[in-house]
mmCIF file of C-alpha atoms and ligand atoms in Angstrom:
data_model
loop_
_atom_site.group_PDB
_atom_site.id
_atom_site.type_symbol
_atom_site.label_atom_id
_atom_site.label_comp_id
_atom_site.label_asym_id
_atom_site.label_seq_id
_atom_site.Cartn_x
_atom_site.Cartn_y
_atom_site.Cartn_z
ATOM 1 C CA UNK A 30 280.565 106.509 157.692
ATOM 2 C CA UNK A 31 281.100 108.715 154.556
ATOM 3 C CA UNK A 32 278.905 111.849 154.174
ATOM 4 C CA UNK A 33 276.967 110.048 151.269
ATOM 5 C CA UNK A 34 276.333 106.910 153.514
ATOM 6 C CA UNK A 35 275.008 109.271 156.202
ATOM 7 C CA UNK A 36 272.600 111.054 153.826
ATOM 8 C CA UNK A 37 271.479 107.592 152.424
ATOM 9 C CA UNK A 38 270.349 106.716 155.922
ATOM 10 C CA UNK A 39 268.314 109.859 156.561
ATOM 11 C CA UNK A 40 264.521 109.652 156.362
ATOM 12 C CA UNK A 41 261.934 110.116 153.582
ATOM 13 C CA UNK A 42 258.255 110.412 153.958
ATOM 14 C CA UNK A 43 256.336 107.821 151.992
ATOM 15 C CA UNK A 44 252.802 108.857 150.731
ATOM 16 C CA UNK A 45 250.144 106.435 149.281
ATOM 17 C CA UNK A 46 248.386 107.295 146.002
ATOM 18 C CA UNK A 47 246.119 109.619 147.988
ATOM 19 C CA UNK A 48 249.053 111.634 149.384
ATOM 20 C CA UNK A 49 248.360 110.255 152.912
ATOM 21 C CA UNK A 50 251.542 109.406 154.747
ATOM 22 C CA UNK A 51 251.874 105.792 155.284
ATOM 23 C CA UNK A 52 255.477 105.152 156.150
ATOM 24 C CA UNK A 53 258.985 106.561 156.722
ATOM 25 C CA UNK A 54 261.828 105.125 154.942
ATOM 26 C CA UNK A 55 265.498 105.689 154.174
ATOM 27 C CA UNK A 56 266.789 107.733 151.388
ATOM 28 C CA UNK A 57 268.523 104.614 150.042
ATOM 29 C CA UNK A 58 265.190 102.780 149.893
ATOM 30 C CA UNK A 59 263.379 105.766 148.484
ATOM 31 C CA UNK A 60 265.826 105.957 145.591
ATOM 32 C CA UNK A 61 265.434 102.293 144.947
ATOM 33 C CA UNK A 62 261.596 102.726 144.840
ATOM 34 C CA UNK A 63 262.008 105.719 142.409
ATOM 35 C CA UNK A 64 264.477 103.874 140.286
ATOM 36 C CA UNK A 65 262.145 100.932 139.925
ATOM 37 C CA UNK A 66 259.201 103.078 139.060
ATOM 38 C CA UNK A 67 257.250 102.173 142.110
ATOM 39 C CA UNK A 68 257.355 105.651 143.456
ATOM 40 C CA UNK A 69 257.692 109.204 142.203
ATOM 41 C CA UNK A 70 259.554 111.958 144.082
ATOM 42 C CA UNK A 71 257.330 114.890 145.291
ATOM 43 C CA UNK A 72 258.707 118.449 145.469
ATOM 44 C CA UNK A 73 257.681 121.405 147.749
ATOM 45 C CA UNK A 74 255.021 122.390 145.047
ATOM 46 C CA UNK A 75 253.431 119.010 145.070
ATOM 47 C CA UNK A 76 254.871 118.193 141.638
ATOM 48 C CA UNK A 77 255.795 114.465 141.037
ATOM 49 C CA UNK A 78 258.828 113.318 139.179
ATOM 50 C CA UNK A 79 260.019 109.876 137.938
ATOM 51 C CA UNK A 80 263.605 109.011 138.454
ATOM 52 C CA UNK A 81 264.902 110.409 135.329
ATOM 53 C CA UNK A 82 263.090 113.770 135.586
ATOM 54 C CA UNK A 83 264.054 114.026 139.245
ATOM 55 C CA UNK A 84 267.670 113.359 138.403
ATOM 56 C CA UNK A 85 267.587 115.911 135.807
ATOM 57 C CA UNK A 86 266.551 118.612 138.341
ATOM 58 C CA UNK A 87 269.386 120.598 139.459
ATOM 59 C CA UNK A 88 270.125 120.414 143.101
ATOM 60 C CA UNK A 89 270.165 123.789 144.872
ATOM 61 C CA UNK A 90 272.828 124.630 147.293
ATOM 62 C CA UNK A 91 270.830 124.004 150.424
ATOM 63 C CA UNK A 92 269.481 120.564 149.453
ATOM 64 C CA UNK A 93 270.913 117.365 150.637
ATOM 65 C CA UNK A 94 272.439 115.558 147.596
ATOM 66 C CA UNK A 95 274.189 112.237 146.845
ATOM 67 C CA UNK A 96 276.661 111.557 143.896
ATOM 68 C CA UNK A 97 274.876 109.321 141.480
ATOM 69 C CA UNK A 98 276.368 108.534 138.030
ATOM 70 C CA UNK A 99 278.935 111.344 138.365
ATOM 71 C CA UNK A 100 276.460 114.117 139.174
ATOM 72 C CA UNK A 101 274.780 115.405 142.331
ATOM 73 C CA UNK A 102 271.270 114.268 142.651
ATOM 74 C CA UNK A 103 268.908 116.068 144.851
ATOM 75 C CA UNK A 104 267.645 113.876 147.765
ATOM 76 C CA UNK A 105 263.727 113.594 147.822
ATOM 77 C CA UNK A 106 262.159 114.119 151.288
ATOM 78 C CA UNK A 107 258.770 112.986 150.050
ATOM 79 C CA UNK A 108 257.834 110.190 147.707
ATOM 80 C CA UNK A 109 254.478 109.078 146.417
ATOM 81 C CA UNK A 110 253.766 105.289 145.848
ATOM 82 C CA UNK A 111 252.018 104.983 142.483
ATOM 83 C CA UNK A 112 250.040 101.787 143.160
ATOM 84 C CA UNK A 113 249.425 101.688 146.914
ATOM 85 C CA UNK A 114 246.153 103.055 148.036
ATOM 86 C CA UNK A 115 245.565 101.118 151.238
ATOM 87 C CA UNK A 116 245.529 102.955 154.444
ATOM 88 C CA UNK A 117 248.382 102.304 157.008
ATOM 89 C CA UNK A 118 248.055 99.136 159.154
ATOM 90 C CA UNK A 119 245.997 99.971 162.102
ATOM 91 C CA UNK A 120 247.108 96.981 164.042
ATOM 92 C CA UNK A 121 249.947 97.992 166.501
ATOM 93 C CA UNK A 122 252.399 95.113 166.389
ATOM 94 C CA UNK A 123 252.809 93.616 169.847
ATOM 95 C CA UNK A 124 256.686 94.050 170.006
ATOM 96 C CA UNK A 125 259.276 95.052 172.459
ATOM 97 C CA UNK A 126 259.915 98.322 170.677
ATOM 98 C CA UNK A 127 256.152 99.179 170.753
ATOM 99 C CA UNK A 128 255.675 98.270 174.492
ATOM 100 C CA UNK A 129 258.638 100.495 175.296
ATOM 101 C CA UNK A 130 257.261 103.244 173.137
ATOM 102 C CA UNK A 131 253.707 102.833 174.775
ATOM 103 C CA UNK A 132 255.286 102.942 178.232
ATOM 104 C CA UNK A 133 257.577 105.984 177.127
ATOM 105 C CA UNK A 134 260.663 104.154 178.451
ATOM 106 C CA UNK A 135 259.187 104.515 181.999
ATOM 107 C CA UNK A 136 259.222 101.844 184.526
ATOM 108 C CA UNK A 137 255.439 101.177 185.272
ATOM 109 C CA UNK A 138 256.149 100.554 188.910
ATOM 110 C CA UNK A 139 258.454 103.420 190.150
ATOM 111 C CA UNK A 140 257.546 105.833 187.317
ATOM 112 C CA UNK A 141 261.094 106.561 186.423
ATOM 113 C CA UNK A 142 262.398 106.843 182.826
ATOM 114 C CA UNK A 143 265.409 104.729 181.816
ATOM 115 C CA UNK A 144 267.431 104.209 178.741
ATOM 116 C CA UNK A 145 265.895 101.107 176.767
ATOM 117 C CA UNK A 146 268.724 98.811 177.776
ATOM 118 C CA UNK A 147 267.967 99.397 181.576
ATOM 119 C CA UNK A 148 264.406 98.339 181.211
ATOM 120 C CA UNK A 149 262.916 94.785 180.917
ATOM 121 C CA UNK A 150 259.464 93.516 179.952
ATOM 122 C CA UNK A 151 257.462 92.385 182.972
ATOM 123 C CA UNK A 152 254.395 90.070 182.985
ATOM 124 C CA UNK A 153 251.962 91.807 185.449
ATOM 125 C CA UNK A 154 250.604 88.587 186.359
ATOM 126 C CA UNK A 155 253.516 86.226 185.954
ATOM 127 C CA UNK A 156 253.394 83.594 183.283
ATOM 128 C CA UNK A 157 253.934 81.009 186.039
ATOM 129 C CA UNK A 158 250.503 82.123 187.371
ATOM 130 C CA UNK A 159 248.892 82.015 184.018
ATOM 131 C CA UNK A 160 249.508 85.548 182.894
ATOM 132 C CA UNK A 161 249.382 85.985 179.177
ATOM 133 C CA UNK A 162 251.780 87.735 176.792
ATOM 134 C CA UNK A 163 249.482 90.602 175.713
ATOM 135 C CA UNK A 164 249.171 94.295 175.796
ATOM 136 C CA UNK A 165 247.118 94.179 178.934
ATOM 137 C CA UNK A 166 249.521 92.066 180.871
ATOM 138 C CA UNK A 167 253.135 93.293 179.728
ATOM 139 C CA UNK A 168 254.738 96.458 180.844
ATOM 140 C CA UNK A 169 258.198 98.131 181.092
ATOM 141 C CA UNK A 170 259.904 97.690 184.317
ATOM 142 C CA UNK A 171 263.380 98.734 185.551
ATOM 143 C CA UNK A 172 265.772 96.110 186.744
ATOM 144 C CA UNK A 173 265.423 96.934 190.400
ATOM 145 C CA UNK A 174 261.617 96.824 190.333
ATOM 146 C CA UNK A 175 261.679 93.726 188.340
ATOM 147 C CA UNK A 176 263.910 91.969 191.006
ATOM 148 C CA UNK A 177 261.656 93.244 193.805
ATOM 149 C CA UNK A 178 258.588 91.873 192.174
ATOM 150 C CA UNK A 179 260.129 88.568 191.299
ATOM 151 C CA UNK A 180 257.613 85.959 190.216
ATOM 152 C CA UNK A 181 254.656 87.625 191.983
ATOM 153 C CA UNK A 182 251.583 89.742 191.020
ATOM 154 C CA UNK A 183 251.732 93.366 191.995
ATOM 155 C CA UNK A 184 249.379 92.769 195.000
ATOM 156 C CA UNK A 185 251.535 89.875 196.213
ATOM 157 C CA UNK A 186 254.629 92.079 196.020
ATOM 158 C CA UNK A 187 252.884 95.057 197.454
ATOM 159 C CA UNK A 188 253.652 97.108 194.324
ATOM 160 C CA UNK A 189 251.182 99.117 192.115
ATOM 161 C CA UNK A 190 251.202 99.778 188.460
ATOM 162 C CA UNK A 191 251.453 103.495 187.743
ATOM 163 C CA UNK A 192 248.518 102.996 185.148
ATOM 164 C CA UNK A 193 246.685 99.994 183.819
ATOM 165 C CA UNK A 194 248.342 98.341 180.687
ATOM 166 C CA UNK A 195 246.388 98.811 177.586
ATOM 167 C CA UNK A 196 246.651 98.273 173.912
ATOM 168 C CA UNK A 197 248.167 101.538 172.598
ATOM 169 C CA UNK A 198 245.811 103.829 170.558
ATOM 170 C CA UNK A 199 248.473 105.238 168.275
ATOM 171 C CA UNK A 200 250.220 103.542 165.372
ATOM 172 C CA UNK A 201 253.992 103.078 165.493
ATOM 173 C CA UNK A 202 254.115 105.335 162.394
ATOM 174 C CA UNK A 203 252.826 108.322 164.213
ATOM 175 C CA UNK A 204 255.014 107.797 167.211
ATOM 176 C CA UNK A 205 257.972 107.678 164.866
ATOM 177 C CA UNK A 206 257.140 110.771 163.118
ATOM 178 C CA UNK A 207 257.051 112.557 166.540
ATOM 179 C CA UNK A 208 260.446 111.259 167.775
ATOM 180 C CA UNK A 209 262.347 111.663 164.521
ATOM 181 C CA UNK A 210 263.788 114.756 163.035
ATOM 182 C CA UNK A 211 260.967 116.117 160.822
ATOM 183 C CA UNK A 212 261.925 117.813 157.540
ATOM 184 C CA UNK A 213 260.171 120.992 156.476
ATOM 185 C CA UNK A 214 259.141 119.172 153.343
ATOM 186 C CA UNK A 215 257.007 116.728 155.274
ATOM 187 C CA UNK A 216 254.845 119.294 157.075
ATOM 188 C CA UNK A 217 252.261 119.805 154.446
ATOM 189 C CA UNK A 218 251.484 116.117 154.457
ATOM 190 C CA UNK A 219 251.587 115.400 158.084
ATOM 191 C CA UNK A 220 249.279 118.283 158.869
ATOM 192 C CA UNK A 221 246.537 116.781 156.564
ATOM 193 C CA UNK A 222 246.435 113.756 158.832
ATOM 194 C CA UNK A 223 243.228 113.581 161.008
ATOM 195 C CA UNK A 224 244.343 113.216 164.479
ATOM 196 C CA UNK A 225 241.088 111.238 165.384
ATOM 197 C CA UNK A 226 241.950 108.843 162.590
ATOM 198 C CA UNK A 227 245.167 107.958 164.168
ATOM 199 C CA UNK A 228 243.747 107.839 167.696
ATOM 200 C CA UNK A 229 241.011 105.370 166.806
ATOM 201 C CA UNK A 230 240.795 102.537 169.369
ATOM 202 C CA UNK A 231 242.365 99.421 167.802
ATOM 203 C CA UNK A 232 240.508 96.224 167.586
ATOM 204 C CA UNK A 233 242.056 92.947 168.395
HETATM 205 ZN ZN1 ZN B 211 261.156 100.744 188.547
#
């Protein structure tokens, strides 16, 4: 990949109209939102810029830039959505990614961490015995524990879950911000997030 393509894939923090972080997107998508007038770029002094005024800013040497229309344009690290004032989705999507994240890539039987490609999803109560595909019945398991357990419940297999499976209390957004590189430009906005807000128990 070229240097420009690499920069285009780096991350930008997206704020709603109330300056609350709602999302993380790519530089490429952020420029598209800016260009369409859906978002404004935010600088380190909380000033906002539309595409033209942002493009007119001279990039300083330490900023990431991309070449646009024959000049270097500074890459925004924070953008503000002009018409979006909803709060982030509080429902955590029941997805493989989120189950792996909830279980921290750790086999829930032997307690060891694995790369994601060495883990499966395991139905604690097997589907063949009426187990449902839901947060409380699906966990990460390594291949070897998965084979050992087979189509049995943990009790039938003489195995134990290291902890009960639950619906996660975080949102994928917060988890993502912890695992990604964080840019210094994001700090003022992330620190305004009330932790209790993000940790609220989610309803079905
Ligand atoms: Zn295991």
